[in-house]
Coordinates of C-alpha atoms in Angstrom, one line a residue:
X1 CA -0.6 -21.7 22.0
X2 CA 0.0 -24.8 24.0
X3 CA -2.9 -26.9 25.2
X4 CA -3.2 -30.2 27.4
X5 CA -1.7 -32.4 25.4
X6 CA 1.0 -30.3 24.2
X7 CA 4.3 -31.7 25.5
X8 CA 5.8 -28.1 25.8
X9 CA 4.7 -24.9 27.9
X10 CA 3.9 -21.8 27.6
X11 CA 7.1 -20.8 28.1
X12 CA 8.6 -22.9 25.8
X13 CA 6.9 -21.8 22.8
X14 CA 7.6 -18.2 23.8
X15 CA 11.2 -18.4 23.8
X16 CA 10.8 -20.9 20.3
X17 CA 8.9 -18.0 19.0
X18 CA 11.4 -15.6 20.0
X19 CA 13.9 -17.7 18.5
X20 CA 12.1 -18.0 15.2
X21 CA 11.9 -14.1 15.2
X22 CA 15.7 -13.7 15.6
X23 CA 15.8 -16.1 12.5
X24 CA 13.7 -14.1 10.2
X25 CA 15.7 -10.7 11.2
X26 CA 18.2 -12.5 9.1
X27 CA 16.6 -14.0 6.1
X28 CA 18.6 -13.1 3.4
X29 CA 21.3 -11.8 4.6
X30 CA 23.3 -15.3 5.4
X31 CA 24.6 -16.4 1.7
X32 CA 24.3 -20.7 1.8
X33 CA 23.8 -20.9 5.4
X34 CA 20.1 -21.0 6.9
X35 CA 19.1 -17.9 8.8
X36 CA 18.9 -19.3 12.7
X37 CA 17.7 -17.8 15.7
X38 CA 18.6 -18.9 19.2
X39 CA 17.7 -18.4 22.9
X40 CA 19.4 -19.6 26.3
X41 CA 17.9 -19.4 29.1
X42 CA 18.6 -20.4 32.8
X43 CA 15.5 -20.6 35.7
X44 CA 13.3 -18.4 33.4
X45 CA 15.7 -15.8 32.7
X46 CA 16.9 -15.1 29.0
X47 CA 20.6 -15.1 29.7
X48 CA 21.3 -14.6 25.8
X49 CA 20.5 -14.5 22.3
X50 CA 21.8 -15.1 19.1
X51 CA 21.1 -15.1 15.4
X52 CA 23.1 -16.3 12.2
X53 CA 25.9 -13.6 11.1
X54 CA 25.9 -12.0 8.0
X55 CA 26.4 -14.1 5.0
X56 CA 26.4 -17.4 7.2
X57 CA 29.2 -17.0 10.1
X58 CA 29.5 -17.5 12.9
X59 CA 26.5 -19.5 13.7
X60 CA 23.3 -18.4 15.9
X61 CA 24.3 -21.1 18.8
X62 CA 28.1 -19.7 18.8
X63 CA 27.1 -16.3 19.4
X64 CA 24.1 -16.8 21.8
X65 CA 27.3 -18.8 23.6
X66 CA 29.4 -15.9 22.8
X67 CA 27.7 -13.0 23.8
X68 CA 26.1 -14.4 27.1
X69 CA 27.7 -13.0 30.3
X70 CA 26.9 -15.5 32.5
X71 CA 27.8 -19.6 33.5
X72 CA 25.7 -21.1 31.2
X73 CA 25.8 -24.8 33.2
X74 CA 22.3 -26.3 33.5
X75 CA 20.8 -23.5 30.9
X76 CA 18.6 -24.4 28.4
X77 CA 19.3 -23.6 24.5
X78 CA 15.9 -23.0 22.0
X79 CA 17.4 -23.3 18.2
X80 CA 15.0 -23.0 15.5
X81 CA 17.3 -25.7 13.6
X82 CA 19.5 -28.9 14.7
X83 CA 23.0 -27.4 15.9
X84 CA 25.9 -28.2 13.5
X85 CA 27.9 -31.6 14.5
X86 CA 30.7 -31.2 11.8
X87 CA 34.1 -29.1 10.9
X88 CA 34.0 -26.8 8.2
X89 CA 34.9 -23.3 8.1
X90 CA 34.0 -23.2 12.0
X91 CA 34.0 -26.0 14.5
X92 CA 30.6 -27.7 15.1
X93 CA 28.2 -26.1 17.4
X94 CA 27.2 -29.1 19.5
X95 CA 30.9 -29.0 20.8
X96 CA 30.5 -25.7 21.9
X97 CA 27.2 -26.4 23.9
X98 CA 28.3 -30.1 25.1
X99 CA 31.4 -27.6 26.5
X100 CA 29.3 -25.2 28.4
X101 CA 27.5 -27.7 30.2
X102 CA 24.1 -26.8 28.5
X103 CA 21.6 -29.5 29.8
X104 CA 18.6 -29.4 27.7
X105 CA 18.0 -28.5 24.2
X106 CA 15.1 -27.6 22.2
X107 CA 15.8 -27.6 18.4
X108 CA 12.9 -27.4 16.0
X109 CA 13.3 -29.3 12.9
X110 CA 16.1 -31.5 11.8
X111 CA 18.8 -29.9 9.5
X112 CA 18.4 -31.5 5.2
X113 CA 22.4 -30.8 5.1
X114 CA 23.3 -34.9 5.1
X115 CA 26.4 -33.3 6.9
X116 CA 23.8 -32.6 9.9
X117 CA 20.9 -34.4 9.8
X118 CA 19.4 -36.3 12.4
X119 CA 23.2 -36.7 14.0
X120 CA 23.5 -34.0 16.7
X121 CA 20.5 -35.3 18.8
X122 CA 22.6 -38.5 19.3
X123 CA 25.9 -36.6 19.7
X124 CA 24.3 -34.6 22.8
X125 CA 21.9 -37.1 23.9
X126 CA 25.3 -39.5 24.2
X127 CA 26.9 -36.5 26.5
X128 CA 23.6 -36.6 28.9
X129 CA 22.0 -33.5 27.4
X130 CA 18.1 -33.7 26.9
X131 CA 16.7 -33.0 23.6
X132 CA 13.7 -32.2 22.2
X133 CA 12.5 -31.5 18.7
X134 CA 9.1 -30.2 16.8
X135 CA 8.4 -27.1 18.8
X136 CA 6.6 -25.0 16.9
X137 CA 7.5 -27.6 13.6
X138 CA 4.7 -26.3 11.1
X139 CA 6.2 -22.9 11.8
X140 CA 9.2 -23.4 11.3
X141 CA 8.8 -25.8 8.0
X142 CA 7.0 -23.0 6.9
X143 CA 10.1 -20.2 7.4
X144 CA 13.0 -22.9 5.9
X145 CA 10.9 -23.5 2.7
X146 CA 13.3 -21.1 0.8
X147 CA 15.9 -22.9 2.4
X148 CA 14.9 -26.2 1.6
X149 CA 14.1 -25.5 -2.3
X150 CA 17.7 -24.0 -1.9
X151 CA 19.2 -27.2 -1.3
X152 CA 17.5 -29.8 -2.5
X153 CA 16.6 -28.4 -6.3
X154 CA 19.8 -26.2 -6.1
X155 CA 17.7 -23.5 -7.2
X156 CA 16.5 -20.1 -5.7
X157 CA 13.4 -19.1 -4.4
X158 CA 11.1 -17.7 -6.7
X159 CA 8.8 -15.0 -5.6
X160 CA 6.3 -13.5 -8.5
X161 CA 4.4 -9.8 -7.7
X162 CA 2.3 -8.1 -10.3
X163 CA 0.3 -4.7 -9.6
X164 CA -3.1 -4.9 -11.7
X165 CA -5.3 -2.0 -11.9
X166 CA -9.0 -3.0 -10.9
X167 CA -10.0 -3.4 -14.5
X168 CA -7.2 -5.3 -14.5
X169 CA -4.4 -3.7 -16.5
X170 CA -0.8 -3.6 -15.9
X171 CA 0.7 -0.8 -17.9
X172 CA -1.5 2.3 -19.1
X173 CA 0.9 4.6 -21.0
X174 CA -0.1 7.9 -19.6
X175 CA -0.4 6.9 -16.0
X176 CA 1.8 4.7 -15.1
X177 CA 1.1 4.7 -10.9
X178 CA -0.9 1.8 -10.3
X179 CA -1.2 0.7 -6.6
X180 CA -0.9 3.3 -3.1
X181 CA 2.3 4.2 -1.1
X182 CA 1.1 1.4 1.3
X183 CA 1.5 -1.4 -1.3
X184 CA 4.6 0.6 -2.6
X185 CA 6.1 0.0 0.8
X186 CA 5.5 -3.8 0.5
X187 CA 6.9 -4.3 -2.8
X188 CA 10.4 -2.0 -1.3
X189 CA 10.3 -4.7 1.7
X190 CA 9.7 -7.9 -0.9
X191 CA 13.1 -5.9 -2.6
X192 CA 15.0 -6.1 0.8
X193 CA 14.3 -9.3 1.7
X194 CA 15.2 -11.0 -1.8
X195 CA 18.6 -10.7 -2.9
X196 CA 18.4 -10.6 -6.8
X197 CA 15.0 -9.2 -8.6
X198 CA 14.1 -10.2 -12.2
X199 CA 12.8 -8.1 -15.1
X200 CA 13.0 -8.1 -18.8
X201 CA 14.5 -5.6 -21.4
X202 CA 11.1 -4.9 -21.8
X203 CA 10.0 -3.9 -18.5
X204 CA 13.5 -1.8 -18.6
X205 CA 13.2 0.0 -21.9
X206 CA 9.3 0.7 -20.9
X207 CA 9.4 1.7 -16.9
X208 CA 13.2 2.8 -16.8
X209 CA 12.6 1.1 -13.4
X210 CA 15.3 1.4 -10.5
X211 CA 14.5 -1.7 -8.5
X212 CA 15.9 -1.1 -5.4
X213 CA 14.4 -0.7 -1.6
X214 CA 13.8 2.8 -0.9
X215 CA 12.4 2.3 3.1
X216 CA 14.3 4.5 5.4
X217 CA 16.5 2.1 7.7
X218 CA 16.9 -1.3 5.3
X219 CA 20.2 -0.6 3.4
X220 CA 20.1 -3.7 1.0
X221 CA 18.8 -3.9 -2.7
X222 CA 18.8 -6.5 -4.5
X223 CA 21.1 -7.3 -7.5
X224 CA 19.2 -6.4 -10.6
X225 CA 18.9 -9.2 -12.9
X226 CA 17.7 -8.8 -16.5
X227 CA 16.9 -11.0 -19.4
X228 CA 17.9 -9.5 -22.8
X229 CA 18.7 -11.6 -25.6
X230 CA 20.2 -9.0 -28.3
X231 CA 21.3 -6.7 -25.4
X232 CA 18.5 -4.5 -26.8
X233 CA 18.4 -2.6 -23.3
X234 CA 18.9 1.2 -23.5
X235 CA 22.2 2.7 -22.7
X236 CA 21.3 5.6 -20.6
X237 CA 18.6 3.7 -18.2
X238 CA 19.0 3.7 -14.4
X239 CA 20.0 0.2 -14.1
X240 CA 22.7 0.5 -17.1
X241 CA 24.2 4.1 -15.7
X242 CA 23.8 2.2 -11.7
X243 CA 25.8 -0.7 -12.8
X244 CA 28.5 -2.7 -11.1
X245 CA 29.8 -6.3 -11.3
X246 CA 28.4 -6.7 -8.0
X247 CA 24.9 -5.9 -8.4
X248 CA 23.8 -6.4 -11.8
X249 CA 23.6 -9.6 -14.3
X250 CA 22.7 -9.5 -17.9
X251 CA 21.3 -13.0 -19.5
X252 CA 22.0 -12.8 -23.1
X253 CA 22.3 -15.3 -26.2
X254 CA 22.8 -13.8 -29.5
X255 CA 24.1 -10.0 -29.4
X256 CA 27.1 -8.8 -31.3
X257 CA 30.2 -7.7 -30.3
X258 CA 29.9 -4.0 -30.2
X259 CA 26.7 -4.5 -27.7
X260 CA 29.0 -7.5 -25.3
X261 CA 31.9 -4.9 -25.1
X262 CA 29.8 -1.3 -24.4
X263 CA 28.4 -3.9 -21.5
X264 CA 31.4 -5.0 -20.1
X265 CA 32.6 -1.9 -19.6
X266 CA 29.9 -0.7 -17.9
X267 CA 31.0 -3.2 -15.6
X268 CA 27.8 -5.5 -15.9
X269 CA 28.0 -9.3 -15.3
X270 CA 27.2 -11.0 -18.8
X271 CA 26.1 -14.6 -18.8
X272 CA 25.2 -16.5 -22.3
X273 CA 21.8 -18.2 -21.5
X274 CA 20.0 -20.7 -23.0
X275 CA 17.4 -20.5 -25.7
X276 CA 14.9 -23.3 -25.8
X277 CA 12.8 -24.2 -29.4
X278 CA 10.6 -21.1 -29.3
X279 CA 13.8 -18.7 -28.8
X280 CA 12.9 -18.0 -25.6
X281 CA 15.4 -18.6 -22.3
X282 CA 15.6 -21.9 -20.6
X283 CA 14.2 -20.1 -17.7
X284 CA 15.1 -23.4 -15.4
X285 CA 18.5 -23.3 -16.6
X286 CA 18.5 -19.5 -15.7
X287 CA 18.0 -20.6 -12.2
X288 CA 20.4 -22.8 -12.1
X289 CA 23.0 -20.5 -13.0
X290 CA 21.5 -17.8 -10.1
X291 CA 22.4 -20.6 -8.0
X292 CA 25.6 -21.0 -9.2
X293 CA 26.2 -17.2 -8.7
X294 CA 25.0 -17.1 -5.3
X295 CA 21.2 -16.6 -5.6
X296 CA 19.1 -18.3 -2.6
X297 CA 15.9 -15.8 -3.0
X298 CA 14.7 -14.5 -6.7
X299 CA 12.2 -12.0 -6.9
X300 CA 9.9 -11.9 -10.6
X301 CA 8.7 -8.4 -11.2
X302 CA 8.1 -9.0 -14.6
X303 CA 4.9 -8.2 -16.9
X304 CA 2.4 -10.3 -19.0
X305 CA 5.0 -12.4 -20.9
X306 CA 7.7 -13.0 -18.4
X307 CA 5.1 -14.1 -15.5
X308 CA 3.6 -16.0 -17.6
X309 CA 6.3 -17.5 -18.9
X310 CA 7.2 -18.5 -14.9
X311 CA 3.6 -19.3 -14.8
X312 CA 3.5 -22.4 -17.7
X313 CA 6.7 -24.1 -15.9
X314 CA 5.5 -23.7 -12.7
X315 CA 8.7 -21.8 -11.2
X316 CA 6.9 -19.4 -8.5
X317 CA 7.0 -20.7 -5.1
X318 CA 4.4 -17.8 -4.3
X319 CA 3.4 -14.5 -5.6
X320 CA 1.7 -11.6 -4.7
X321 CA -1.1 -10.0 -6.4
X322 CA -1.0 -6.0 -5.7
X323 CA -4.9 -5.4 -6.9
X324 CA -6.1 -1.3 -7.3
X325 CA -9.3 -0.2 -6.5
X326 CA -8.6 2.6 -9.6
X327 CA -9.7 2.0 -13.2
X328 CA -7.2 2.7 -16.0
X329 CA -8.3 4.2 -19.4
X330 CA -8.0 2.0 -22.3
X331 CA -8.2 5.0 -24.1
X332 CA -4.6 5.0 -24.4
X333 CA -1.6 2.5 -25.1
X334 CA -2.4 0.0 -22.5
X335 CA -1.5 -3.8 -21.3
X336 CA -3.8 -6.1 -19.9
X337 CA -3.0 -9.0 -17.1
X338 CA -3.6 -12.1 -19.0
X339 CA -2.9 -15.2 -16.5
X340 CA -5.5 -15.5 -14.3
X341 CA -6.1 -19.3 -15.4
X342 CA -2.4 -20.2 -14.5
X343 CA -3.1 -19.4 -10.9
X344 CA -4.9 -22.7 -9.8
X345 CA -2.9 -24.7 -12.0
X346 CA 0.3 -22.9 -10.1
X347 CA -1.2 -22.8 -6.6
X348 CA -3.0 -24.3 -3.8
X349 CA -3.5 -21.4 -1.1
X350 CA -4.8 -18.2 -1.7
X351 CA -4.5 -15.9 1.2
X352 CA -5.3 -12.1 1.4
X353 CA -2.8 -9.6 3.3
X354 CA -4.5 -7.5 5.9
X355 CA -3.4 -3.8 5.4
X356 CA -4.7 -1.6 8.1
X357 CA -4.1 1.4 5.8
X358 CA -4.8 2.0 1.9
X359 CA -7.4 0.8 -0.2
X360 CA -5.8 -2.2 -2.5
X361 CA -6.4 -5.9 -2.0
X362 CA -3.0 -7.9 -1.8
X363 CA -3.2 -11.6 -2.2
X364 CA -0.8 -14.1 -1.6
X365 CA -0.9 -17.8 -3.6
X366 CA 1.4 -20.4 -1.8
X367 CA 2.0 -24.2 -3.5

């Protein structure tokens, strides 16, 4: 909400806003570019939208621009982030708007790309355009986080979940249902909006898991991602029958040649990870080679050893805590959650989800 000493309107932080919204349809989905949303309008009236395309291209501005049936001289442009100023792949976006006689522009927060930064308000504010920035700033720092670990650490976004039973276990191995169709349907959206999930041989051999998003509507999975050092994972699971060079990547270290081959031919993605001293994987070198292979936005669903292996390097950005109101016998082969003292030494906020429907408690834990 604006108030009297807020330099912008109303109306100004509802067309941010709806700018902001068109950015988050497209988290995910646009490879090394930053999801951006964008809004023109002229005397009050939207005149056209735009978001970032699919894996980057074109840019939000060029297709607000593009799509927008009308003159577009004196309009005003809301951008969640500072326009491009530079040639790559497409010519800069400032161009384009400095061309259609845009007058004012409202960009949010300044681009970390040294390609961009800070330059485009000078470029427009030298061709008589007005610019302002830091509408709805907390907002939006808030949404480019992923972004900005992206870039600066050259790393992706690590997102932990882990479903707990209300005495707290994990795994029970008669029952193996933990949380309601309500949480289920978070956890398939957490799927789609991350583009590689993590798990361990473990986790595979135990749950024969198929780690995809199953909502009606949202055709994207993630690309499975497993740790296995001996390549100990069994041949006939879901993931290993599912498995394409495309969507699924094996971290290994010392399997023999027999296992690397009957992989490879599956199709499957082998990369040789690191061990570190207690012949464990260099999970931060792990990360770096996600990067590497095009991975801005990791999701952990892993159990006790792999979270908390996450956990004692500090390598979540947040995590979700998917809490049951049911009791599970430890009557039967059973695993226990064992990292509740990691979470204040991994977090700052703790927030808890509001779900309307269902009877779990979801929490969120943000740095």
């Amino acid at each position: 909400m604006s108030s009297k000493k807020d330099k912008y309107s109303k109306k100004d932080h509802l067309y941010m806003r709806l700018a902001l919204d068109l950015a988050k349809s497209r988290h995910g989905f646009t490879g090394n570019n930053p999801s951006v949303g964008c809004v023109i309008v002229k005397k009050d009236k939207i005149l056209s939208i735009g978001r970032t395309g699919i894996l980057g291209r074109p840019h939000a501005e060029y297709n607000a621009i593009n799509f927008a049936n009308h003159d577009l001289k004196d309009s005003i442009m809301y951008v969640t982030l500072e326009p491009c100023n530079h040639y790559g792949k497409t010519p800069p976006c400032t161009n384009l708007i400095i061309k259609k006689g845009i007058k004012k522009v409202f960009y949010s927060i300044n681009d970390i790309d040294k390609k961009v930064k800070g330059k485009s308000f000078k470029i427009l504010k030298s061709n008589n355009i007005i610019v302002k920035t830091g509408l709805l700033k907390n907002d939006l720092n808030i949404f480019y986080e992923p972004y900005l670990v992206n870039r600066k650490k050259k790393v992706p976004y690590v997102t932990g979940k882990i479903a707990l039973s209300k005495n707290n276990l994990i795994y029970n191995k008669i029952k193996k249902k933990i949380t309601d169709i309500y949480s289920d349907k978070l956890t398939h959206y957490l799927r789609y909006s991350n583009d590689s999930i993590m798990i361990s041989y473990k986790t595979l051999n135990k749950d024969n898991p198929k780690l995809n998003c199953r909502i009606q509507g949202l055709n994207r999975s993630p690309r499975r991602v497993i740790l296995d050092n001996n390549l100990d994972s069994k041949k006939n699971s879901f993931i290993i029958k599912s498995a394409k060079k495309s969507n699924t990547i094996f971290f290994y270290n010392k399997a023999n040649k027999e296992k690397i081959n009957f992989f490879k031919k599956k199709g499957i993605k082998l990369i040789k990870g690191k061990i570190n001293k207690n012949y464990q994987f260099d999970l931060k070198s792990i990360l770096r080679e996600l990067y590497k292979n095009g991975c801005r936005n990791l999701l952990v669903e892993g159990g006790n050893e792999l979270t908390k292996s996450f956990f004692h390097r500090k390598l979540f950005n947040k995590f979700y805590s998917f809490k049951s109101n049911k009791k599970l016998s430890k009557s039967v082969e059973f695993k226990e959650f064992n990292c509740f003292n990691l979470f204040s030494k991994n977090f700052k906020r703790k927030s808890k989800i509001n779900i309307k429907f269902g009877k779990d408690t979801i929490y969120l834990y943000k740095k």
